[in-house]
Every structure is written in structure tokens, then in C-alpha cells.
Amino acid sequence: MNTALNYHALAAWTAFGVQDYLGLEQHSKEIYNYFVHNPKGLLNIDSPLLIGKIFHVCLGFREPDEDIQEVRAENAFLCFSKALNSDNGSVHDEASARLMMLLINEQRHLIGYVESACQNENMNPYSFLGMLNDGMPNDMPMATNTKMLFTAYYLYNCIIDKANVNDEFVNANERNAFIAVRNHVLDNCNQLSRTPANRKIELGKIVFDKICDKLHKDIQDYSNSL
């Protein structure tokens, strides 16, 4: 990351840690605007977990512009998906946990994007049968929120140190939020007993890959249009 972006990222996260929400808002605004003008930078961030966390916590602001919230959620999702490639187990696990939180707690900001990512690009919008043919496996849930549930279940199973992942959240509210999300995902997936656990994981990975592919494509397309 360039020096200015690194400064604002560290300052924003420090502000969040001491509950200086005005400081968080000011520094996160610089980060948001930077990537509006340099979207490809999201594909090559040195510290994707840190940048993703800033986009993530800013979803808690009372923001009247839903477009801004959706961009924050999508950027956070992309950053955390990048952090999954880290060789550092704690970084990998926190990224997995935060992706789960995005899919469940921030579902309203992502559900339209997930639905779009799971559509067949070649479908015929004027054909009812064509719209049903999304190219997904026959046992993929039709409901987008269930797709997101399975994706969160897949990500939970990606966590290496499940017993201690809670400790990655130094903020008590975030830690409690993750525990609630984890319990929600496990409880609801257990109730959907018609689909075996391993198959839920497989279906969740398919959806996760679809979301990541669309995010990469959209950023490339947006960058080319600037």
C-alpha cells in the first residue's frame, strides 16, 4: 500500500479500537475515496485483512445511501477473500469469520449481489425455463439467503483453529457478534437435514467462488471504464 493509504488504514483501525468514531469516519472516507478512483488496488493490497476490517466496521454507520453500504460490503468481502490466501493462520481464520459475519449480519447489503453472481450470464430473460436454468447443481437451494447460509457454513469449515478464532476479535461486541453468527449458521444448517453436511460445504464453496469471480470481473470492468 502507498504511504498515505497505509496511514489512513492504521489511523482508522486505531480510532475504532478507542471508540473514536469521528476519527474512524474521517480516515475511512479517505480509504473509500481512494479505491473509488483506484479500484484495481483492491486486487493487490498488501494488508487485505486490515482494509477489509475498516470497510466492515463502517457498515455500522447510519448511512442513508445504500449504494455506499453495498460498495463497503462488496469491498470488505473481496478483501477478506484475499486474506484467506495468507500463510498466517490467525489472519486466515479471522478473514473466514468476518466473511461469515458479512453473509449473515450484513446480508441485506450483499443479497442482491449474491443473487446476481449466481445467475447464468447466458440465460434468456424472456424465458421462464431459461431463468430457472442458472447453471447451478440441481440440489443448489433456490433461495439466495440459503445459498448465503451454505457459503457461511463452508467458510466456518475453512477455519483452522475453531476453538480459538473468537480471540481474533479484540472488540467484545464483534466477538459476541461472531459467536451469534456461528451459532446461527450451525443451528440452521443442522435443521436442513435433507442435505448432508459435506454437500452443504460443497455447495457453499460453489457460491463463494461465484461471488469472488464476479467481484474480480466487476472491478476489472469498472477500472477499464475510468
Short mmCIF file of C-alpha atoms in Angstrom, two decimals:
data_model
loop_
_atom_site.label_atom_id
_atom_site.label_comp_id
_atom_site.label_asym_id
_atom_site.label_seq_id
_atom_site.Cartn_x
_atom_site.Cartn_y
_atom_site.Cartn_z
CA MET A 1 0.00 0.00 0.00
CA ASN A 2 1.16 3.54 -0.58
CA THR A 3 2.19 5.61 2.43
CA ALA A 4 -0.98 7.72 2.63
CA LEU A 5 -3.31 4.72 2.35
CA ASN A 6 -1.32 2.83 4.98
CA TYR A 7 -1.50 5.85 7.31
CA HIS A 8 -5.28 6.20 6.96
CA ALA A 9 -5.79 2.44 7.40
CA LEU A 10 -3.80 2.29 10.63
CA ALA A 11 -5.37 5.51 11.91
CA ALA A 12 -8.89 4.27 11.12
CA TRP A 13 -8.38 0.97 12.92
CA THR A 14 -6.77 2.69 15.91
CA ALA A 15 -9.75 5.07 16.06
CA PHE A 16 -12.16 2.12 16.04
CA GLY A 17 -10.22 0.48 18.85
CA VAL A 18 -10.60 3.53 21.13
CA GLN A 19 -14.21 4.17 20.01
CA ASP A 20 -13.24 7.38 18.23
CA TYR A 21 -15.95 7.03 15.60
CA LEU A 22 -15.43 10.51 14.20
CA GLY A 23 -11.79 9.63 13.52
CA LEU A 24 -12.84 6.30 12.04
CA GLU A 25 -15.29 8.08 9.74
CA GLN A 26 -12.73 10.64 8.60
CA HIS A 27 -9.94 8.17 7.85
CA SER A 28 -12.23 5.53 6.35
CA LYS A 29 -13.64 8.16 3.98
CA GLU A 30 -10.13 8.65 2.59
CA ILE A 31 -9.82 4.89 2.07
CA TYR A 32 -13.24 4.66 0.41
CA ASN A 33 -12.44 7.51 -1.97
CA TYR A 34 -9.01 6.11 -2.79
CA PHE A 35 -10.49 2.86 -4.08
CA VAL A 36 -13.28 4.66 -5.95
CA HIS A 37 -10.53 6.19 -8.09
CA ASN A 38 -8.14 3.21 -7.92
CA PRO A 39 -10.41 0.13 -7.90
CA LYS A 40 -7.71 -2.23 -9.18
CA GLY A 41 -5.82 -1.53 -6.00
CA LEU A 42 -8.28 -3.84 -4.24
CA LEU A 43 -6.83 -6.76 -6.19
CA ASN A 44 -3.28 -6.15 -4.97
CA ILE A 45 -3.44 -4.98 -1.36
CA ASP A 46 -0.55 -5.72 0.98
CA SER A 47 -2.84 -5.83 4.02
CA PRO A 48 -6.26 -7.03 2.79
CA LEU A 49 -7.46 -8.04 6.25
CA LEU A 50 -6.88 -4.56 7.67
CA ILE A 51 -8.56 -2.76 4.76
CA GLY A 52 -11.42 -5.26 4.81
CA LYS A 53 -11.97 -4.72 8.54
CA ILE A 54 -12.29 -0.98 8.03
CA PHE A 55 -14.90 -1.41 5.30
CA HIS A 56 -16.62 -3.98 7.52
CA VAL A 57 -16.93 -1.89 10.70
CA CYS A 58 -18.07 1.14 8.69
CA LEU A 59 -21.20 -0.80 7.79
CA GLY A 60 -22.27 0.09 11.32
CA PHE A 61 -22.60 3.77 10.41
CA ARG A 62 -26.07 5.22 9.88
CA GLU A 63 -25.59 5.65 6.16
CA PRO A 64 -28.66 6.79 4.19
CA ASP A 65 -27.05 5.93 0.85
CA GLU A 66 -27.47 2.18 0.34
CA ASP A 67 -25.13 2.26 -2.67
CA ILE A 68 -22.28 3.24 -0.36
CA GLN A 69 -23.14 0.42 2.04
CA GLU A 70 -23.21 -2.10 -0.77
CA VAL A 71 -19.80 -0.94 -2.01
CA ARG A 72 -18.42 -1.22 1.53
CA ALA A 73 -19.80 -4.75 1.89
CA GLU A 74 -18.51 -5.86 -1.51
CA ASN A 75 -15.07 -4.33 -0.91
CA ALA A 76 -14.88 -5.97 2.51
CA PHE A 77 -15.86 -9.32 1.01
CA LEU A 78 -13.17 -9.05 -1.66
CA CYS A 79 -10.50 -8.03 0.85
CA PHE A 80 -11.34 -10.89 3.22
CA SER A 81 -11.33 -13.36 0.35
CA LYS A 82 -7.79 -12.15 -0.46
CA ALA A 83 -6.78 -12.57 3.19
CA LEU A 84 -7.82 -16.23 3.03
CA ASN A 85 -4.65 -16.81 0.99
CA SER A 86 -2.45 -15.75 3.91
CA ASP A 87 0.05 -18.23 5.34
CA ASN A 88 -0.69 -16.73 8.75
CA GLY A 89 -3.32 -18.95 10.36
CA SER A 90 -4.78 -16.22 12.55
CA VAL A 91 -5.21 -13.88 9.54
CA HIS A 92 -6.83 -16.68 7.53
CA ASP A 93 -9.20 -17.59 10.34
CA GLU A 94 -10.26 -14.03 11.10
CA ALA A 95 -10.93 -13.45 7.41
CA SER A 96 -13.13 -16.58 7.31
CA ALA A 97 -15.01 -15.47 10.40
CA ARG A 98 -15.58 -11.96 9.08
CA LEU A 99 -16.83 -13.31 5.76
CA MET A 100 -19.39 -15.31 7.73
CA MET A 101 -20.47 -12.14 9.52
CA LEU A 102 -20.86 -10.29 6.23
CA LEU A 103 -23.01 -13.05 4.77
CA ILE A 104 -25.32 -13.24 7.78
CA ASN A 105 -25.32 -9.92 9.68
CA GLU A 106 -24.85 -7.73 6.61
CA GLN A 107 -26.92 -9.89 4.30
CA ARG A 108 -29.16 -7.01 3.22
CA HIS A 109 -26.17 -5.26 1.62
CA LEU A 110 -24.99 -8.35 -0.26
CA ILE A 111 -28.05 -10.42 -1.13
CA GLY A 112 -28.68 -8.71 -4.46
CA TYR A 113 -25.04 -9.12 -5.45
CA VAL A 114 -25.01 -12.81 -4.49
CA GLU A 115 -28.21 -13.40 -6.46
CA SER A 116 -26.65 -11.74 -9.49
CA ALA A 117 -23.40 -13.71 -9.10
CA CYS A 118 -25.32 -16.99 -9.12
CA GLN A 119 -27.28 -16.24 -12.30
CA ASN A 120 -26.37 -17.78 -15.61
CA GLU A 121 -24.90 -14.99 -17.76
CA ASN A 122 -26.26 -16.70 -20.89
CA MET A 123 -29.81 -17.22 -19.63
CA ASN A 124 -32.74 -15.99 -21.68
CA PRO A 125 -34.52 -13.33 -19.55
CA TYR A 126 -37.69 -13.76 -21.67
CA SER A 127 -37.97 -17.48 -20.99
CA PHE A 128 -39.30 -18.75 -17.66
CA LEU A 129 -37.46 -22.06 -18.06
CA GLY A 130 -34.36 -20.19 -19.15
CA MET A 131 -34.45 -18.11 -15.97
CA LEU A 132 -34.61 -21.29 -13.91
CA ASN A 133 -31.53 -22.65 -15.67
CA ASP A 134 -28.83 -20.86 -13.69
CA GLY A 135 -26.14 -23.43 -14.39
CA MET A 136 -26.05 -24.48 -10.74
CA PRO A 137 -26.24 -28.09 -9.46
CA ASN A 138 -29.78 -29.42 -9.19
CA ASP A 139 -29.56 -29.58 -5.39
CA MET A 140 -28.44 -25.96 -5.01
CA PRO A 141 -31.01 -24.08 -2.86
CA MET A 142 -33.15 -21.68 -4.89
CA ALA A 143 -33.39 -19.12 -2.06
CA THR A 144 -30.45 -16.70 -2.10
CA ASN A 145 -30.37 -16.42 1.69
CA THR A 146 -29.97 -20.21 1.93
CA LYS A 147 -27.13 -20.03 -0.59
CA MET A 148 -25.51 -17.47 1.70
CA LEU A 149 -26.10 -19.71 4.72
CA PHE A 150 -24.33 -22.61 2.99
CA THR A 151 -21.49 -20.26 2.00
CA ALA A 152 -21.08 -19.20 5.62
CA TYR A 153 -21.07 -22.89 6.60
CA TYR A 154 -18.34 -23.56 4.04
CA LEU A 155 -16.30 -20.66 5.46
CA TYR A 156 -16.75 -21.93 9.02
CA ASN A 157 -15.30 -25.23 7.95
CA CYS A 158 -12.35 -23.34 6.43
CA ILE A 159 -11.40 -22.02 9.89
CA ILE A 160 -8.29 -23.87 11.07
CA ASP A 161 -8.44 -23.12 14.81
CA LYS A 162 -12.15 -23.18 15.51
CA ALA A 163 -11.65 -23.29 19.29
CA ASN A 164 -9.73 -20.02 19.44
CA VAL A 165 -10.93 -17.98 16.46
CA ASN A 166 -13.06 -15.88 18.86
CA ASP A 167 -9.83 -14.46 20.29
CA GLU A 168 -9.02 -12.76 16.98
CA PHE A 169 -11.76 -10.22 17.83
CA VAL A 170 -10.32 -7.80 20.37
CA ASN A 171 -13.59 -5.84 20.40
CA ALA A 172 -16.14 -7.54 22.67
CA ASN A 173 -19.13 -6.52 20.53
CA GLU A 174 -17.53 -8.01 17.42
CA ARG A 175 -16.58 -11.16 19.30
CA ASN A 176 -20.14 -11.63 20.54
CA ALA A 177 -21.48 -10.91 17.05
CA PHE A 178 -19.28 -13.63 15.57
CA ILE A 179 -20.35 -16.16 18.22
CA ALA A 180 -24.00 -15.40 17.44
CA VAL A 181 -23.36 -15.79 13.70
CA ARG A 182 -21.50 -19.06 14.23
CA ASN A 183 -24.35 -20.47 16.32
CA HIS A 184 -26.92 -19.26 13.79
CA VAL A 185 -25.10 -20.93 10.90
CA LEU A 186 -24.54 -24.24 12.69
CA ASP A 187 -28.08 -24.41 14.10
CA ASN A 188 -29.77 -23.59 10.81
CA CYS A 189 -27.59 -25.90 8.76
CA ASN A 190 -28.29 -28.74 11.19
CA GLN A 191 -32.02 -28.19 10.69
CA LEU A 192 -31.65 -28.60 6.92
CA SER A 193 -31.01 -32.31 7.32
CA ARG A 194 -32.00 -33.32 3.79
CA THR A 195 -28.67 -32.05 2.51
CA PRO A 196 -25.63 -33.85 4.01
CA ALA A 197 -23.08 -31.65 5.78
CA ASN A 198 -20.33 -32.30 3.23
CA ARG A 199 -22.70 -31.38 0.41
CA LYS A 200 -23.61 -28.10 2.14
CA ILE A 201 -19.89 -27.29 2.22
CA GLU A 202 -19.50 -28.16 -1.47
CA LEU A 203 -22.49 -26.03 -2.47
CA GLY A 204 -21.27 -23.17 -0.29
CA LYS A 205 -17.87 -23.22 -1.99
CA ILE A 206 -19.55 -23.02 -5.41
CA VAL A 207 -21.42 -19.88 -4.33
CA PHE A 208 -18.32 -18.39 -2.70
CA ASP A 209 -16.31 -18.86 -5.90
CA LYS A 210 -19.13 -17.30 -7.94
CA ILE A 211 -19.15 -14.20 -5.71
CA CYS A 212 -15.35 -13.84 -5.89
CA ASP A 213 -15.32 -14.29 -9.68
CA LYS A 214 -17.96 -11.60 -10.11
CA LEU A 215 -16.16 -9.19 -7.78
CA HIS A 216 -12.94 -9.57 -9.76
CA LYS A 217 -14.73 -9.17 -13.09
CA ASP A 218 -16.68 -6.11 -11.95
CA ILE A 219 -13.54 -4.39 -10.68
CA GLN A 220 -11.72 -5.10 -13.93
CA ASP A 221 -14.67 -3.75 -15.93
CA TYR A 222 -15.02 -0.68 -13.71
CA SER A 223 -11.28 0.02 -13.93
CA ASN A 224 -11.38 -0.19 -17.72
CA SER A 225 -14.25 2.31 -17.83
CA LEU A 226 -12.35 5.01 -15.90
#
